[in-house]
CSV table of C-alpha atoms and ligand atoms in Angstrom, one decimal:
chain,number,residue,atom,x,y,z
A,1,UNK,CA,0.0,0.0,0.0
A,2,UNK,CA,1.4,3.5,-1.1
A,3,UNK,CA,0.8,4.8,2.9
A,4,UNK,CA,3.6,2.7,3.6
A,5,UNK,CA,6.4,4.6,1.3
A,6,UNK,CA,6.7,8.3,1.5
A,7,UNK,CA,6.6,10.3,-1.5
A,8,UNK,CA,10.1,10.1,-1.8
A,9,UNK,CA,10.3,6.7,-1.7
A,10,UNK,CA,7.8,6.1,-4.8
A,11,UNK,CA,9.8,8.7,-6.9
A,12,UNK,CA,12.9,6.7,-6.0
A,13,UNK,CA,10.9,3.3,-6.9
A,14,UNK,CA,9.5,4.8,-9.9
A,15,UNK,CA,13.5,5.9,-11.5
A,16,UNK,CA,14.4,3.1,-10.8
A,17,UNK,CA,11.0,0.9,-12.4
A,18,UNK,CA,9.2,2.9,-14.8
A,19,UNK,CA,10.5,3.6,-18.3
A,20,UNK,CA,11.3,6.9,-19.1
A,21,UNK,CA,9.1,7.7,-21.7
A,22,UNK,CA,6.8,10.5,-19.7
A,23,UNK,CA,8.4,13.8,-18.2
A,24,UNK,CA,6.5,13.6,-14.7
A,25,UNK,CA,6.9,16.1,-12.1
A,26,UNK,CA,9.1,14.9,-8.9
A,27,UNK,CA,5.5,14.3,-6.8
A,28,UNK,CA,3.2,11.3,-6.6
A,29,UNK,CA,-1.2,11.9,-6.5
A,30,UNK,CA,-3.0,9.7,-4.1
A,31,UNK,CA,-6.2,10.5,-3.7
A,32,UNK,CA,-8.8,13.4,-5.7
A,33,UNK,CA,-12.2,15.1,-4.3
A,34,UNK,CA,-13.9,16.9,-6.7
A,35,UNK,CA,-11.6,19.3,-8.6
A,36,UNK,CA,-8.7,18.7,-6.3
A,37,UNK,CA,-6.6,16.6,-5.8
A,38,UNK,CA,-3.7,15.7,-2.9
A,39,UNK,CA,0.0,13.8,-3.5
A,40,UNK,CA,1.3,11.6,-1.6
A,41,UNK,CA,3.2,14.4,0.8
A,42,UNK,CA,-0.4,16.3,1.4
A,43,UNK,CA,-0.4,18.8,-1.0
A,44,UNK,CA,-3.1,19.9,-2.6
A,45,UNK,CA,-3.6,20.9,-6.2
A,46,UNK,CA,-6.1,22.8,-8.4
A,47,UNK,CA,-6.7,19.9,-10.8
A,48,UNK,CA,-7.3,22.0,-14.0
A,49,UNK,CA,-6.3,19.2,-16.1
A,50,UNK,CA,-9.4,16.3,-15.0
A,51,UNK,CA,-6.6,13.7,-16.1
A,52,UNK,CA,-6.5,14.9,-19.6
A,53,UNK,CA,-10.2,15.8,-20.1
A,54,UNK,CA,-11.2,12.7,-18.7
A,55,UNK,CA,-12.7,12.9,-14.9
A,56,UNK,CA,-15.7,14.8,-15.9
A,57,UNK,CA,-17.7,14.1,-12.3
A,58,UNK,CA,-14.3,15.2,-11.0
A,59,UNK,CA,-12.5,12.7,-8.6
A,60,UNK,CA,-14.7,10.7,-6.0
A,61,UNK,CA,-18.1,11.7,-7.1
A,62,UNK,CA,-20.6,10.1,-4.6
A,63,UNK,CA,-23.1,8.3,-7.2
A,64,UNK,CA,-20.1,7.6,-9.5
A,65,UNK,CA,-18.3,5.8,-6.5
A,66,UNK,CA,-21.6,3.8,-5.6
A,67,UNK,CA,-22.0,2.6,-8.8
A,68,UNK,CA,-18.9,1.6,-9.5
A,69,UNK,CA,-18.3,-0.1,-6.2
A,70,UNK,CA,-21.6,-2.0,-7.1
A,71,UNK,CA,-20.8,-3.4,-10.7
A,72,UNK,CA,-17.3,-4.9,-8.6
A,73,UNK,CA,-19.7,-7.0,-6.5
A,74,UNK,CA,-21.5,-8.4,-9.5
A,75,UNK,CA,-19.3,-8.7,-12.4
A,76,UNK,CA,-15.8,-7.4,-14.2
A,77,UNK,CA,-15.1,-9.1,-17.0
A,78,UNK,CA,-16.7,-11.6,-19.2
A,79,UNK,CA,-15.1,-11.1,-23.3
A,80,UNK,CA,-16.8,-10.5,-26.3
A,81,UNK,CA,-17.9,-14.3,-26.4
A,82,UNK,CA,-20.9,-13.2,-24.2
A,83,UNK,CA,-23.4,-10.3,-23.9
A,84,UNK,CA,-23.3,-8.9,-20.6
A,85,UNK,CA,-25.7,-6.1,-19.8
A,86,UNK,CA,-24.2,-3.4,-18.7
A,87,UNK,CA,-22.3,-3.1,-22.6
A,88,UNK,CA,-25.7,-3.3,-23.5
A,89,UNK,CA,-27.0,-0.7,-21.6
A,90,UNK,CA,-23.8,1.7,-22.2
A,91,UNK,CA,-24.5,1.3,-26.0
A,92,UNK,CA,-28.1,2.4,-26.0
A,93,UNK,CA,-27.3,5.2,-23.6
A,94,UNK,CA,-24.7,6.6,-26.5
A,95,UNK,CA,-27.6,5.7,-29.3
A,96,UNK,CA,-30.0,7.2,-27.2
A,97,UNK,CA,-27.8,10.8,-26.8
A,98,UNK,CA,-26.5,10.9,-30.4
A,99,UNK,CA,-26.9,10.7,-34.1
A,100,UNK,CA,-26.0,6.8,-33.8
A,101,UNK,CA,-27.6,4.0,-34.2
A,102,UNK,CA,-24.9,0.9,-33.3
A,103,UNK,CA,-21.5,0.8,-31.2
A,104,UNK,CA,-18.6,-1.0,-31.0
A,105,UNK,CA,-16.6,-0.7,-27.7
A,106,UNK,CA,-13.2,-0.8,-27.1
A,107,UNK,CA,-10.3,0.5,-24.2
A,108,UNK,CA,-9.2,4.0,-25.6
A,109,UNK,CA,-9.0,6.6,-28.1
A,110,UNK,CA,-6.7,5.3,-30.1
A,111,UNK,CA,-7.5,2.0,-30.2
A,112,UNK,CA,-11.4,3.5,-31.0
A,113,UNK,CA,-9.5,5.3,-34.2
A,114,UNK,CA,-7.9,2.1,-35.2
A,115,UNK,CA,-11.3,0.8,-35.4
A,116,UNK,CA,-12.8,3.6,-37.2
A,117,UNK,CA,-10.0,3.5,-39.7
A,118,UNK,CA,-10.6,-0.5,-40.2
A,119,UNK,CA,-14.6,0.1,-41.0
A,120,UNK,CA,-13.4,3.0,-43.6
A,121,UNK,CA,-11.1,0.7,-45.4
A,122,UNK,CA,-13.4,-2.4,-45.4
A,123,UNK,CA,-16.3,-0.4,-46.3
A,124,UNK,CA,-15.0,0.3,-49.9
A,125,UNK,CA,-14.0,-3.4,-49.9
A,126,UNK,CA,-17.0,-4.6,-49.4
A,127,UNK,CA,-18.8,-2.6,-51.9
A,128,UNK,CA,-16.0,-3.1,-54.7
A,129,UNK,CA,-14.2,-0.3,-54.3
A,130,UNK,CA,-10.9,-1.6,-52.4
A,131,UNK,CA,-9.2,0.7,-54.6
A,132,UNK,CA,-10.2,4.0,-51.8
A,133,UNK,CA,-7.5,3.4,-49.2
A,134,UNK,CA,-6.5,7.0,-48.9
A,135,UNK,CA,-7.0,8.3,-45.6
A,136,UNK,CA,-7.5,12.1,-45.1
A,137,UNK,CA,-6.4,13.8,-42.2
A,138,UNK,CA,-5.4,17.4,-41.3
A,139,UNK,CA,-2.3,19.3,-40.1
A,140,UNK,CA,-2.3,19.9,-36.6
A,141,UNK,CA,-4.6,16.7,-35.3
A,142,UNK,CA,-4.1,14.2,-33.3
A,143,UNK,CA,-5.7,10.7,-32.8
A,144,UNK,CA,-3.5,9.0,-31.3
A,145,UNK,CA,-0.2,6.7,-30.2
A,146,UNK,CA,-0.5,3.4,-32.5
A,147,UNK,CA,0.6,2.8,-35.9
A,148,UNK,CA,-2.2,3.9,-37.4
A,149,UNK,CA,-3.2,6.9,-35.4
A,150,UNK,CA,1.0,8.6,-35.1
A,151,UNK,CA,0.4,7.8,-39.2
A,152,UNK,CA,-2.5,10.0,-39.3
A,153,UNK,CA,-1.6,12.6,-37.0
A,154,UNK,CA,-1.0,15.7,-38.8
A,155,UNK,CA,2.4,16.6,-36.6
A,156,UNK,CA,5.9,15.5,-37.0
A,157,UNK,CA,7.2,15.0,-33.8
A,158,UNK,CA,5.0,11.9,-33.1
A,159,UNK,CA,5.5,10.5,-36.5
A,160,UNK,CA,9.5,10.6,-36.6
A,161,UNK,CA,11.4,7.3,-36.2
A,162,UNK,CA,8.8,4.9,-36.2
A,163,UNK,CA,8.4,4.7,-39.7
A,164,UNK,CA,7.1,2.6,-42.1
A,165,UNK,CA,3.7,3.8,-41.5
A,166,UNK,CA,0.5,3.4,-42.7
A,167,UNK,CA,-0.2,4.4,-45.6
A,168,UNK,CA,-1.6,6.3,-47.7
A,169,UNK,CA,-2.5,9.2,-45.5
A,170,UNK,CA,-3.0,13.1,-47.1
A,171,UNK,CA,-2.8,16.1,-44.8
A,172,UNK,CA,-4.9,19.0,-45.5
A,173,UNK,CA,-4.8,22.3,-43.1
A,174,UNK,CA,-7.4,22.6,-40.7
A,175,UNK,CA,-10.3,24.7,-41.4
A,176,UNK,CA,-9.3,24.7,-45.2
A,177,UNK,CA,-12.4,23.3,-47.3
A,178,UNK,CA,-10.6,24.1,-51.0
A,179,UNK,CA,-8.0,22.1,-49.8
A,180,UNK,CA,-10.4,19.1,-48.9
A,181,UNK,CA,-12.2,19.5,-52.0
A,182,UNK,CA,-8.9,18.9,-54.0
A,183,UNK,CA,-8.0,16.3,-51.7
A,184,UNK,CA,-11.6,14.2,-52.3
A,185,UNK,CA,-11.7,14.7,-56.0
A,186,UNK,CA,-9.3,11.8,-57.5
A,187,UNK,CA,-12.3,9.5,-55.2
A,188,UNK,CA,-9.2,7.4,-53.7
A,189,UNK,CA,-10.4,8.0,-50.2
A,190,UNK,CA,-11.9,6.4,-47.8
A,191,UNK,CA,-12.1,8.6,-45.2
A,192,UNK,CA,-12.0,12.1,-43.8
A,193,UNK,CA,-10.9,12.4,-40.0
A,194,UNK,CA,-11.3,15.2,-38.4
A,195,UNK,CA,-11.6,16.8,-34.7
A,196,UNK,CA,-14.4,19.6,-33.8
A,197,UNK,CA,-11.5,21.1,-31.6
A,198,UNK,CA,-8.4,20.1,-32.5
A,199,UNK,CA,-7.2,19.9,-28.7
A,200,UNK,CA,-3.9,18.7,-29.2
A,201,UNK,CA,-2.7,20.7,-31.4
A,202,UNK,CA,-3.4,23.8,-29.3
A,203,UNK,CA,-7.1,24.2,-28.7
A,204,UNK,CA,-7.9,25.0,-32.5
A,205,UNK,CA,-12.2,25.5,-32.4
A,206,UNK,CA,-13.5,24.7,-36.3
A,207,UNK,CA,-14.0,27.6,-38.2
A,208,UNK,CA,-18.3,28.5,-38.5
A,209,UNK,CA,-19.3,26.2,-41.4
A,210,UNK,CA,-16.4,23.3,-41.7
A,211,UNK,CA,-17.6,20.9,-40.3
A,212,UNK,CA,-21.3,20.8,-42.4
A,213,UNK,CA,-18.4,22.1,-45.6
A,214,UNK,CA,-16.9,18.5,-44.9
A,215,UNK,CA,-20.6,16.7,-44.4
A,216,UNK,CA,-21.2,18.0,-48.1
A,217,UNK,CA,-18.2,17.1,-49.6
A,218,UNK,CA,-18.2,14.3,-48.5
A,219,UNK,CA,-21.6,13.2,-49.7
A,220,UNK,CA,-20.5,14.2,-52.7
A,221,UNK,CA,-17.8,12.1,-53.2
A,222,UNK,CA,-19.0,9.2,-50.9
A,223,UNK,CA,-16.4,9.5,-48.3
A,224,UNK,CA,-16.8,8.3,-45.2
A,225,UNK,CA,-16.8,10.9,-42.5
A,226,UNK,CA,-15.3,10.4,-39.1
A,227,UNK,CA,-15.3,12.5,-36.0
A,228,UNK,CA,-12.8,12.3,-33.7
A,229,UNK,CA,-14.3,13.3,-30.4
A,230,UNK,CA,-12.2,11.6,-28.1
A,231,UNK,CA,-11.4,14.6,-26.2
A,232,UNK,CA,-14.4,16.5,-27.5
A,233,UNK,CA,-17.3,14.1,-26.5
A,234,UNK,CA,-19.1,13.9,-23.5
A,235,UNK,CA,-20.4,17.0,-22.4
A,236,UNK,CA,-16.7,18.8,-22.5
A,237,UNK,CA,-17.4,21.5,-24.7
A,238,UNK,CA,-21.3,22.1,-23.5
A,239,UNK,CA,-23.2,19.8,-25.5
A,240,UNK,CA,-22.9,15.8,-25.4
A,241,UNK,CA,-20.4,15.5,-28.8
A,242,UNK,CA,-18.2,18.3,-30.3
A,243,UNK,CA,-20.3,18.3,-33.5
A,244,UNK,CA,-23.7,18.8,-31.8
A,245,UNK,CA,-22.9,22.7,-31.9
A,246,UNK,CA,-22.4,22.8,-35.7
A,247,UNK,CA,-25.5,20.2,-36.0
A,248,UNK,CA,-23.7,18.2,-38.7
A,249,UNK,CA,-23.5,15.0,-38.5
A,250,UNK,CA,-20.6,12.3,-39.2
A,251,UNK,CA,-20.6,8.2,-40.7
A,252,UNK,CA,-18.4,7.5,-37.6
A,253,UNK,CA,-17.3,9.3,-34.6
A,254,UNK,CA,-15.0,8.1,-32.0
A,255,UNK,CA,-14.7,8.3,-28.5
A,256,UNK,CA,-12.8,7.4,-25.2
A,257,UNK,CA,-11.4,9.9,-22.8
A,258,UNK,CA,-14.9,11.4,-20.9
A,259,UNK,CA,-16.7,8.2,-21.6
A,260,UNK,CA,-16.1,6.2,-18.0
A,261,UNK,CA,-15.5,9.0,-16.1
A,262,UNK,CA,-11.9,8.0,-15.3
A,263,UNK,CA,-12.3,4.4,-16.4
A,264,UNK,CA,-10.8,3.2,-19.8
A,265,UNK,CA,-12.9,2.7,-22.1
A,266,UNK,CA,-13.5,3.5,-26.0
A,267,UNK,CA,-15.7,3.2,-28.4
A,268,UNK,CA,-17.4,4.1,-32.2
A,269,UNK,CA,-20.7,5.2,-33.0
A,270,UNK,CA,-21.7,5.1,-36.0
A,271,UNK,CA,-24.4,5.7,-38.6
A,272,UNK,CA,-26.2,2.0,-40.0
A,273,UNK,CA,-24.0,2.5,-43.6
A,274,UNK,CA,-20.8,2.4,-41.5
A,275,UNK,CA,-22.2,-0.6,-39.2
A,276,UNK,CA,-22.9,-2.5,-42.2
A,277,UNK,CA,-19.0,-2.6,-43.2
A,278,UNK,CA,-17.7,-4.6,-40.1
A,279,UNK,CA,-20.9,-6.4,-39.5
A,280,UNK,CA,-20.8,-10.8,-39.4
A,281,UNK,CA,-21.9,-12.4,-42.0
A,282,UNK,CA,-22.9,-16.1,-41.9
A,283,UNK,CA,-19.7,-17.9,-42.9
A,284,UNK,CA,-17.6,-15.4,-42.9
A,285,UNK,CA,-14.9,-13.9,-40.9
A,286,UNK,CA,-14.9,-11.7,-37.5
A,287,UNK,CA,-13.8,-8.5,-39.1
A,288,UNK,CA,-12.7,-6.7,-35.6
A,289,UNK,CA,-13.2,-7.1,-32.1
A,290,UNK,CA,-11.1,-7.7,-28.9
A,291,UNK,CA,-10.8,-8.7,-25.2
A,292,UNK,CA,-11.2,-6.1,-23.1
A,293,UNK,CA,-13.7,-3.5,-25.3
A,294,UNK,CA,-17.3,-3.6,-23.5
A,295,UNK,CA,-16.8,-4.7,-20.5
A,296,UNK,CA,-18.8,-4.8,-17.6
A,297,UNK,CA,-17.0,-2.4,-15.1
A,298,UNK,CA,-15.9,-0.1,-17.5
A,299,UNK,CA,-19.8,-0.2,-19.1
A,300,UNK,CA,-21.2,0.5,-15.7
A,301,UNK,CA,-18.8,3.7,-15.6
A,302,UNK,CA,-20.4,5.0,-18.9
A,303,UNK,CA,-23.8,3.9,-18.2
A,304,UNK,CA,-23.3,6.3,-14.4
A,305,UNK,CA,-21.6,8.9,-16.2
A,306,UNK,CA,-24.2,9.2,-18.7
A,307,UNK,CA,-27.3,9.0,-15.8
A,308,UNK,CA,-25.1,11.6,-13.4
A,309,UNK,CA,-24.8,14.0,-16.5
A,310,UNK,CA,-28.3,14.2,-17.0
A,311,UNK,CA,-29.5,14.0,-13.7
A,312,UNK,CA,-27.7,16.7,-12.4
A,313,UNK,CA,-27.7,18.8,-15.7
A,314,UNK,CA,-24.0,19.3,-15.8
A,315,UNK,CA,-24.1,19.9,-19.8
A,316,UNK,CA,-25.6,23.2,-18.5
A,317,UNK,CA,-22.7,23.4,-15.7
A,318,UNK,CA,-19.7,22.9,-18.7
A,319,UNK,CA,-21.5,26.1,-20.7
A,320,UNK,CA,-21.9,28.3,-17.6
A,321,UNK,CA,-18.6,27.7,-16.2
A,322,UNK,CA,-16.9,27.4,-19.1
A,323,UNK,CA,-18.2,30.8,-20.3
A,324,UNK,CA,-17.2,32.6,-17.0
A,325,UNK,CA,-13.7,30.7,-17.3
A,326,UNK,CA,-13.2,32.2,-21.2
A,327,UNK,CA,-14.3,35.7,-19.5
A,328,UNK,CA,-11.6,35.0,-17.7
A,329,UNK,CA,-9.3,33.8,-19.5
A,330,UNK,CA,-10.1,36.7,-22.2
A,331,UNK,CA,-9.7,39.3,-18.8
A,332,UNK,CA,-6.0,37.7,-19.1
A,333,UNK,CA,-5.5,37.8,-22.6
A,334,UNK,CA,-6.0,42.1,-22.3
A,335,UNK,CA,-3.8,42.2,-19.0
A,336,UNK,CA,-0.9,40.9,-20.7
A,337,UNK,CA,-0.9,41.7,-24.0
A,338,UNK,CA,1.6,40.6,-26.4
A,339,UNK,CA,2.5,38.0,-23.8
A,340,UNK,CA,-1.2,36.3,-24.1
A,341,UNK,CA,-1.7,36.3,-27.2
A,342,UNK,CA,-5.4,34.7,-27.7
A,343,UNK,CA,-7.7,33.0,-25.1
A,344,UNK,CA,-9.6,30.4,-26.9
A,345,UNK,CA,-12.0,27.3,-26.6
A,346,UNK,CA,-15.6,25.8,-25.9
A,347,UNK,CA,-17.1,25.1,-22.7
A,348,UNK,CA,-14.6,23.4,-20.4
A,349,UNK,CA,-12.1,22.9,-23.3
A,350,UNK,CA,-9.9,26.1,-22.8
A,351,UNK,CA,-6.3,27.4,-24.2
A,352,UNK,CA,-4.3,29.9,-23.2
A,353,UNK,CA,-1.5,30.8,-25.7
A,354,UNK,CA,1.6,32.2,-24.4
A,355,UNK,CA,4.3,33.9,-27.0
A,356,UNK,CA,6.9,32.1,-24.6
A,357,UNK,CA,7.0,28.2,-23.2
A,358,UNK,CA,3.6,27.1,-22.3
A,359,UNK,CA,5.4,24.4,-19.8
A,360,UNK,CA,7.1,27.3,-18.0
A,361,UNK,CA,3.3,28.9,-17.0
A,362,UNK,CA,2.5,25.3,-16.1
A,363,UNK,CA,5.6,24.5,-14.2
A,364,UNK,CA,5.3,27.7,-12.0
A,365,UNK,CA,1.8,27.1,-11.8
A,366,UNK,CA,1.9,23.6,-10.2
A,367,UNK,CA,4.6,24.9,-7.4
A,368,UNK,CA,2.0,26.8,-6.4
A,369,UNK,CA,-1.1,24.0,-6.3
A,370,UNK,CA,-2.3,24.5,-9.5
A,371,UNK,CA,-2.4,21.8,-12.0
A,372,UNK,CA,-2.6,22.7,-16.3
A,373,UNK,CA,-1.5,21.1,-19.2
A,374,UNK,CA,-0.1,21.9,-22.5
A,375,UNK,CA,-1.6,21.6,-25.6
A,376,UNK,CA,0.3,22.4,-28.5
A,377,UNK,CA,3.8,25.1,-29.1
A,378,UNK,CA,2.0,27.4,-27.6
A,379,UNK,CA,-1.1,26.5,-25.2
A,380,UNK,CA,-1.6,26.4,-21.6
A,381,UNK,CA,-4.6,24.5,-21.3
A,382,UNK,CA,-7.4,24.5,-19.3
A,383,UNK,CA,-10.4,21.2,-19.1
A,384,UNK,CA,-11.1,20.9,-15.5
A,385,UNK,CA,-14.2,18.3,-14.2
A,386,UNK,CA,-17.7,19.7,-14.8
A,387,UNK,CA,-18.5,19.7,-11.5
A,388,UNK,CA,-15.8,22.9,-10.8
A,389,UNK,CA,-16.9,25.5,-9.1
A,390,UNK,CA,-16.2,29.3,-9.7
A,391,UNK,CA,-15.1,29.8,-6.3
A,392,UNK,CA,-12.0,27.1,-7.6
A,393,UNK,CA,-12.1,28.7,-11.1
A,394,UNK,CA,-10.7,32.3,-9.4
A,395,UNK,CA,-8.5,30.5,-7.2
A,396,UNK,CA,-6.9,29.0,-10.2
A,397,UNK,CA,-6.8,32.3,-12.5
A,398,UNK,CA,-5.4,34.2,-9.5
A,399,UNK,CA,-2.2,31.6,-9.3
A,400,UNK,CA,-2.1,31.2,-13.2
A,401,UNK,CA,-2.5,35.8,-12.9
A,402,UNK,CA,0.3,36.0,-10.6
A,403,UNK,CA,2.5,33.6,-12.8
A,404,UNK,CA,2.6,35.6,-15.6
A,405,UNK,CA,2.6,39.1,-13.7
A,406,UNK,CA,6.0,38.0,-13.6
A,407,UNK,CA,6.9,37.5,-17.2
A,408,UNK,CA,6.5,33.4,-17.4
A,409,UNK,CA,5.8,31.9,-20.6
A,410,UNK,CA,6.7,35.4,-22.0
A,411,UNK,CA,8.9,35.5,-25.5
B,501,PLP,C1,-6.4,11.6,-26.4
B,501,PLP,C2,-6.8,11.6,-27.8
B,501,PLP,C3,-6.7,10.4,-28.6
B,501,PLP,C4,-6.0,9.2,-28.1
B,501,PLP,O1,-6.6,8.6,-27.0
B,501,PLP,P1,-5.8,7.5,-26.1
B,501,PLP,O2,-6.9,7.0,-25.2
B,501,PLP,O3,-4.7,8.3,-25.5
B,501,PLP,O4,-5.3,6.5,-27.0
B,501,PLP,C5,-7.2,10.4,-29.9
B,501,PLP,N1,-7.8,11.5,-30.4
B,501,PLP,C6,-8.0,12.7,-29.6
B,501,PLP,C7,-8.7,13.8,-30.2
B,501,PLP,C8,-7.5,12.7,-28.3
B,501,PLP,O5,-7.6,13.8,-27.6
């Protein structure tokens, strides 16, 4: 049990055991409540970051908790070989809140891509088109860590060195509908995959009108359209998916991140043309699946997230807070002008972008109890849990205020 090893302990065990791949700070979390959250020494921190847009109900939420504890007592795990009912539930409750009609389950967001890119490429297949393999992506996006998602994500830095990839994949710039129209014309792609805010890549909302400018050409060309909402969906940006805002609707979008509340879990939704492309056919092969996706504990975490959501109207909570945070955040971006150079974002989905080193503001910032990320060269961001209140919300912009009051993140 960690009680037993002091915080310097577990960052000794940790040099020594971990790989190196992450760039941690030198102290160790143990235990959340709400928006905050304590390390192992006693400190406590703002947490601004909800573990990557994630914790939505915020850490230790009292129904979440219940539920949870109660799907442990009944059942974990039981494969894909059976039905079990809380995957059942979890897919009507994401049929029931969206354009889709059918799900597929899986453990994260880029294993949820994976599977989106699989249905693109065996829906041309099946209708005798295996020639469309090109996959369309944009500069600036990110969807993910495996092969397939570092070869679709439109930044170097995660594709370098782990080459060959997966191919074909076009890159067009975010926002740019000409480009996308040039891009679709030769009819040698199978997909378009985009993100309503690319979050990544620095907090980047769509421009008015891109997203409905890809629905259309897309139709045209009979591409199929995929949203990436991972970090998007679930209530972060005020409604349940990133696209509900623009009120365009894709073949396939994909999700993980907010969906269990903390759990891991992914999944695609999708329209019935894009479920007919990996569905069984008598005889034939399973086209995709796995272990792990659908299962019972991670379900239940969906299926409460979804219930406490609507029950205590938090979709109205992300908008409210999240417009007094950009007010905010925009407050900010007039203080220190030059040095802020644009406050940006959708409900609880916020960036910050600094002329200097984002990871210097979030640096100083955590010293002094306040935890942010970075998205992007340039981005401080901000996606706290829904549940954050604006007496935590001050708290934090006073830290983040004094921070740059003395020239941090500044060029
Ligand atoms: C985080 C993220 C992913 C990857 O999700 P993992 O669960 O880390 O694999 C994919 N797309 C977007 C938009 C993301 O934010």
């Amino acid at each position: 049990m960690s009680k037993n090893y002091s915080q310097a302990d577990l960052l000794a065990i940790a040099d020594q055991t971990l790989i190196k791949n992450y760039r941690q700070a030198p102290f160790v979390l143990a235990r959340g409540q709400g928006a905050e959250l304590w390390d192992v020494a006693g400190k406590r921190y703002i947490d601004m970051t909800a573990g990557i847009a994630v914790c939505g109900l915020g850490h230790n939420h009292p129904t979440f908790t219940a539920r949870l504890a109660e799907q442990l007592t009944k059942l974990i795990h039981t494969s894909n070989l059976f039905y079990n009912d809380q995957q059942i539930l979890a897919a009507k409750a994401i049929v029931d809140h969206s354009f889709a009609t059918r799900v597929f389950f899986c453990n994260s967001g880029a294993e949820a891509n994976e599977a989106a890119l699989k249905l693109a490429r065996r829906h041309y297949v099946n209708i005798g088109q295996p020639e469309r393999t090109t996959i369309i992506s944009t500069n600036g996006s990110f969807h993910g860590r495996s092969f397939a998602t570092v070869a679709i994500t439109g930044q170097k830095k995660y594709r370098e060195g782990f080459g060959p990839l997966v191919e074909p994949v076009e890159f067009v710039n975010y926002g740019d509908l000409d480009a996308m129209a040039k891009a679709l014309a030769p009819k040698k792609a199978c997909c378009v995959i985009v993100e309503p805010i690319q979050a990544e890549g620095g907090i980047v909302v769509a421009p008015p009108g891109y997203l409905a400018g890809l629905r259309k050409l897309c139709d045209e060309t009979d591409t199929m359209l995929i949203f990436d909402e991972v970090q998007t969906g679930m209530g972060r940006t005020g409604t349940w998916f990133g696209h509900q805002h623009d009120n365009v609707f894709p073949d396939v979008m994909t999700l993980a991140k907010g969906l269990g509340g903390g759990v891991p879990i992914g999944a695609i939704a999708v329209n019935d043309k894009a479920a007919e492309s990996l569905a069984f056919k008598a005889g034939g092969a399973v086209l995709h699946a796995n272990t792990f996706g659908g299962n019972p504990l991670a379900c239940a975490a969906a299926n409460a997230v979804f219930d406490i959501i609507d029950d205590e109207k938090l979709l109205d909570q992300v908008t409210s807070q999240g417009a007094y945070l950009g007010q905010q955040l925009d407050a900010l971006a007039k203080e220190f002008p030059g040095h802020v150079t644009e406050a940006r974002g959708r409900g609880l989905l916020r960036g910050l972008a600094v002329s200097g080193l984002p990871g210097d503001v979030t640096a100083k910032c955590r010293d002094r109890g306040l935890l942010l990320s970075v998205a992007g060269d340039k981005v401080v961001r901000f996606a706290p849990p829904y549940i954050v209140s604006r007496a935590l919300i001050d708290e934090a912009v006073a830290i983040l205020r004094g921070v740059l009051a003395e020239g941090v993140g500044k060029a």
